[in-house]
Amino acid sequence: MHSGVWHELAEGLAERFTLHLVDLPGHGQSDWQEGQFELPLLLSELEQKLPDNAVWLGWSLGGLICLAMQQRYPKKVRKLSLMATTPKFVGCETWPCAMAPSVFESFASNLHVDQQQTLQRFLMLQAKGAVQSREIIRELSEQLATQHTPQPEALRQGLALLLQTDMRDALSQATCPLQLILGERDTLIPASMPDYAKKLNPALDVTMIDGVGHAPFIAQPQRCQELIELFIDG
């Protein structure tokens, strides 16, 4: 997804703050070049383009990237707000509060067969479980259509990042204030995850929004704006 998905929340936050919206490589208005989704290169480019001492907000994969940014370039990140994010999306013996690897591997495999159908499945997964699931799918689909279709290799490498990235150390070692906003009906992040996350960093400020899936800022933009502003002002 491109940064246009933030439009309603961004309009509210822009009344008080200067926003820097980022399209990841191969998405939205960001060009694609091979290797751009390698995390060290991605972080280096963000470090050069974005201001120091800023509040960072990241959704899903974007949250993982924000955690990595805080770990590598701590002077860039004054506060960190994570939206529907977990430090590790794929489960293992020491992190059972996550999805099975097969879920993401299936998406990666299907991208080679039918990218458009796989994207639709992905959008449905974002909204699954939410009270307003149809409205959220429609909003995401409309936003996706406003820009060119994401580059297939960008999608594959994004999925690879989700599969491979483990930011538990980054979360446990973070010294800046941390906020985590989750949807109570998120099918990608088990409800037990916040308990595990707070063991890594007891200072983590967690809010669970009822009736919401993996896209809280689309389902309840005003509530998310209130939470983010309280966090920034605190």
Coordinates of C-alpha atoms in Angstrom, one line a residue:
M1 CA 0.0 0.0 0.0
H2 CA 1.1 3.6 -0.6
S3 CA 0.9 6.5 1.8
G4 CA -2.5 7.7 0.5
V5 CA -4.1 5.1 2.8
W6 CA -3.3 7.6 5.7
H7 CA -5.3 10.4 4.1
E8 CA -8.1 10.8 6.7
L9 CA -5.8 10.4 9.7
A10 CA -3.2 12.6 8.0
E11 CA -5.6 15.4 7.4
G12 CA -6.5 15.5 11.1
L13 CA -2.9 15.3 12.3
A14 CA -1.8 18.0 9.7
E15 CA -3.9 20.6 11.6
R16 CA -1.2 20.5 14.3
F17 CA 1.9 18.8 12.9
T18 CA 4.1 18.8 9.9
L19 CA 3.9 15.4 8.2
H20 CA 6.3 13.5 6.1
L21 CA 4.5 10.7 4.3
V22 CA 6.7 7.9 2.9
D23 CA 6.0 5.5 0.0
L24 CA 8.1 2.4 0.3
P25 CA 10.1 1.4 -2.8
G26 CA 7.9 0.3 -5.7
H27 CA 4.7 1.6 -4.1
G28 CA 2.8 4.8 -4.8
Q29 CA 5.1 7.5 -6.2
S30 CA 8.3 5.8 -5.1
D31 CA 10.4 4.3 -8.0
W32 CA 11.6 0.7 -7.8
Q33 CA 15.2 -0.4 -8.1
E34 CA 16.5 -3.8 -7.3
G35 CA 17.8 -4.2 -3.8
Q36 CA 15.9 -1.2 -2.4
F37 CA 14.0 -3.4 0.1
E38 CA 17.2 -4.5 1.8
L39 CA 16.7 -3.1 5.3
P40 CA 20.1 -1.4 5.8
L41 CA 19.8 0.4 2.5
L42 CA 16.2 1.4 3.2
L43 CA 17.1 2.7 6.6
S44 CA 20.0 4.7 5.2
E45 CA 17.8 6.4 2.6
L46 CA 15.2 7.3 5.3
E47 CA 17.9 8.7 7.5
Q48 CA 19.1 11.0 4.7
K49 CA 15.6 12.2 3.8
L50 CA 13.7 12.7 7.1
P51 CA 14.3 15.1 9.9
D52 CA 16.0 14.4 13.2
N53 CA 14.1 14.1 16.5
A54 CA 10.8 13.3 14.9
V55 CA 7.8 11.3 16.0
W56 CA 7.6 8.2 13.8
L57 CA 4.4 6.4 13.0
G58 CA 4.4 3.0 11.2
W59 CA 1.7 0.6 10.2
S60 CA 2.3 -3.2 10.0
L61 CA 5.5 -3.7 8.0
G62 CA 6.1 0.1 8.4
G63 CA 6.2 -0.4 12.1
L64 CA 8.9 -3.0 11.8
I65 CA 10.9 -0.5 9.7
C66 CA 10.3 2.2 12.3
L67 CA 11.6 -0.1 15.1
A68 CA 14.7 -0.8 13.0
M69 CA 15.2 2.9 12.4
Q70 CA 15.0 3.7 16.1
Q71 CA 17.6 1.0 16.8
R72 CA 20.1 2.1 14.1
Y73 CA 19.5 5.8 14.1
P74 CA 18.1 6.7 17.6
K75 CA 18.7 10.4 17.1
K76 CA 16.1 10.4 14.3
V77 CA 13.3 9.1 16.5
R78 CA 12.0 11.1 19.5
K79 CA 8.9 9.0 19.9
L80 CA 7.6 5.9 18.1
S81 CA 3.9 5.1 17.5
L82 CA 3.3 1.6 16.1
M83 CA 0.0 0.8 14.4
A84 CA -1.1 -2.9 14.1
T85 CA 2.6 -3.9 14.4
T86 CA 4.4 -6.7 16.1
P87 CA 8.2 -7.0 16.5
K88 CA 7.9 -10.4 14.8
F89 CA 5.1 -11.3 12.4
V90 CA 6.1 -15.0 12.1
G91 CA 5.8 -17.4 15.0
C92 CA 8.4 -19.6 16.5
E93 CA 9.0 -21.6 19.7
T94 CA 10.1 -18.4 21.6
W95 CA 7.4 -16.2 20.0
P96 CA 4.2 -18.2 19.7
C97 CA 2.0 -15.0 19.5
A98 CA 2.3 -14.7 15.7
M99 CA 1.2 -16.2 12.4
A100 CA 2.5 -19.4 10.9
P101 CA 5.2 -18.9 8.2
S102 CA 3.0 -20.7 5.7
V103 CA 0.6 -17.7 5.6
F104 CA 3.2 -15.4 4.2
E105 CA 4.8 -18.1 2.1
S106 CA 1.4 -18.7 0.5
F107 CA 1.0 -15.0 -0.4
A108 CA 4.6 -14.9 -1.9
S109 CA 3.9 -18.0 -4.0
N110 CA 0.5 -16.8 -5.2
L111 CA 2.1 -13.4 -6.3
H112 CA 3.9 -15.3 -9.1
V113 CA 0.6 -16.8 -10.3
D114 CA -2.0 -14.0 -10.1
Q115 CA -0.8 -10.7 -8.6
Q116 CA -4.2 -8.9 -8.8
Q117 CA -6.1 -11.7 -7.0
T118 CA -3.4 -12.0 -4.4
L119 CA -3.6 -8.2 -3.7
Q120 CA -7.4 -8.6 -3.2
R121 CA -6.8 -11.4 -0.8
F122 CA -4.3 -9.2 1.0
L123 CA -6.9 -6.4 1.3
M124 CA -9.5 -8.7 2.6
L125 CA -7.0 -9.9 5.3
Q126 CA -6.5 -6.3 6.4
A127 CA -10.2 -5.9 7.1
K128 CA -11.1 -9.5 8.2
G129 CA -12.9 -9.5 11.6
A130 CA -13.6 -5.8 11.6
V131 CA -17.1 -4.5 12.2
Q132 CA -16.8 -2.3 9.1
S133 CA -15.0 -4.9 7.0
R134 CA -16.8 -4.0 3.7
E135 CA -16.2 -0.3 4.1
I136 CA -12.5 -0.9 4.9
I137 CA -12.0 -3.2 1.9
R138 CA -13.6 -0.6 -0.4
E139 CA -11.4 2.2 1.1
L140 CA -8.2 0.2 0.6
S141 CA -9.2 -0.8 -2.9
E142 CA -10.0 2.8 -3.9
Q143 CA -6.7 4.0 -2.5
L144 CA -4.8 1.3 -4.3
A145 CA -6.4 2.3 -7.5
T146 CA -5.3 5.9 -7.2
Q147 CA -1.6 5.0 -7.9
H148 CA 0.1 2.5 -10.2
T149 CA 0.0 -1.1 -9.2
P150 CA 2.8 -2.0 -6.8
Q151 CA 5.8 -3.5 -8.5
P152 CA 5.6 -7.3 -8.1
E153 CA 9.2 -7.6 -6.9
A154 CA 8.5 -4.9 -4.3
L155 CA 5.6 -6.9 -3.0
R156 CA 7.7 -10.1 -2.8
Q157 CA 10.5 -8.4 -1.0
G158 CA 8.1 -6.8 1.4
L159 CA 6.7 -10.2 2.2
A160 CA 10.3 -11.5 2.6
L161 CA 10.9 -8.7 5.2
L162 CA 7.8 -9.8 7.1
L163 CA 9.0 -13.4 7.1
Q164 CA 12.6 -12.7 8.1
T165 CA 12.6 -9.6 10.3
D166 CA 12.8 -10.0 14.1
M167 CA 12.7 -6.7 15.9
R168 CA 12.3 -8.1 19.4
D169 CA 15.8 -6.8 20.4
A170 CA 15.0 -3.4 19.0
L171 CA 11.8 -3.3 21.1
S172 CA 13.5 -4.4 24.3
Q173 CA 16.4 -2.0 23.9
A174 CA 14.4 1.1 22.8
T175 CA 14.8 4.1 25.0
C176 CA 12.3 6.5 23.4
P177 CA 8.6 6.5 24.4
L178 CA 6.7 3.8 22.6
Q179 CA 3.0 3.5 21.7
L180 CA 1.2 0.5 20.2
I181 CA -2.3 0.8 18.8
L182 CA -4.0 -2.6 17.9
G183 CA -7.3 -3.8 16.6
E184 CA -9.1 -6.2 18.9
R185 CA -10.2 -8.3 15.9
D186 CA -6.8 -8.2 14.0
T187 CA -6.4 -11.7 12.4
L188 CA -2.7 -11.1 11.7
I189 CA -1.7 -10.3 15.3
P190 CA -3.0 -12.6 18.0
A191 CA -4.6 -11.0 21.0
S192 CA -1.9 -12.4 23.3
M193 CA 0.9 -10.5 21.5
P194 CA 0.8 -7.3 23.7
D195 CA 1.5 -9.4 26.8
Y196 CA 4.7 -10.8 25.2
A197 CA 5.6 -7.3 23.9
K198 CA 5.3 -5.7 27.3
K199 CA 7.6 -8.4 28.7
L200 CA 10.2 -7.1 26.2
N201 CA 9.5 -3.5 27.1
P202 CA 7.3 -2.8 30.1
A203 CA 7.2 0.9 29.2
L204 CA 5.2 0.1 26.0
D205 CA 1.9 2.0 26.0
V206 CA -0.7 -0.4 24.5
T207 CA -4.2 0.5 23.4
M208 CA -6.6 -2.1 21.9
I209 CA -9.5 -0.7 19.9
D210 CA -12.7 -2.8 20.0
G211 CA -14.3 -4.1 16.8
V212 CA -11.3 -3.2 14.6
G213 CA -9.0 -5.4 12.5
H214 CA -5.6 -4.8 11.0
A215 CA -6.3 -1.2 9.8
P216 CA -7.4 0.8 12.9
F217 CA -6.6 4.2 11.3
I218 CA -9.1 3.5 8.5
A219 CA -11.8 2.0 10.7
Q220 CA -11.5 4.6 13.5
P221 CA -9.4 7.6 12.3
Q222 CA -10.6 10.0 14.9
R223 CA -9.9 7.6 17.8
C224 CA -6.4 6.9 16.4
Q225 CA -5.8 10.7 16.0
E226 CA -6.8 11.2 19.6
L227 CA -4.5 8.5 20.8
I228 CA -1.5 9.7 18.8
E229 CA -2.0 13.3 19.9
L230 CA -2.2 12.3 23.5
F231 CA 1.0 10.3 23.0
I232 CA 2.9 13.2 21.3
D233 CA 1.7 15.7 23.9
G234 CA 2.5 13.4 26.9

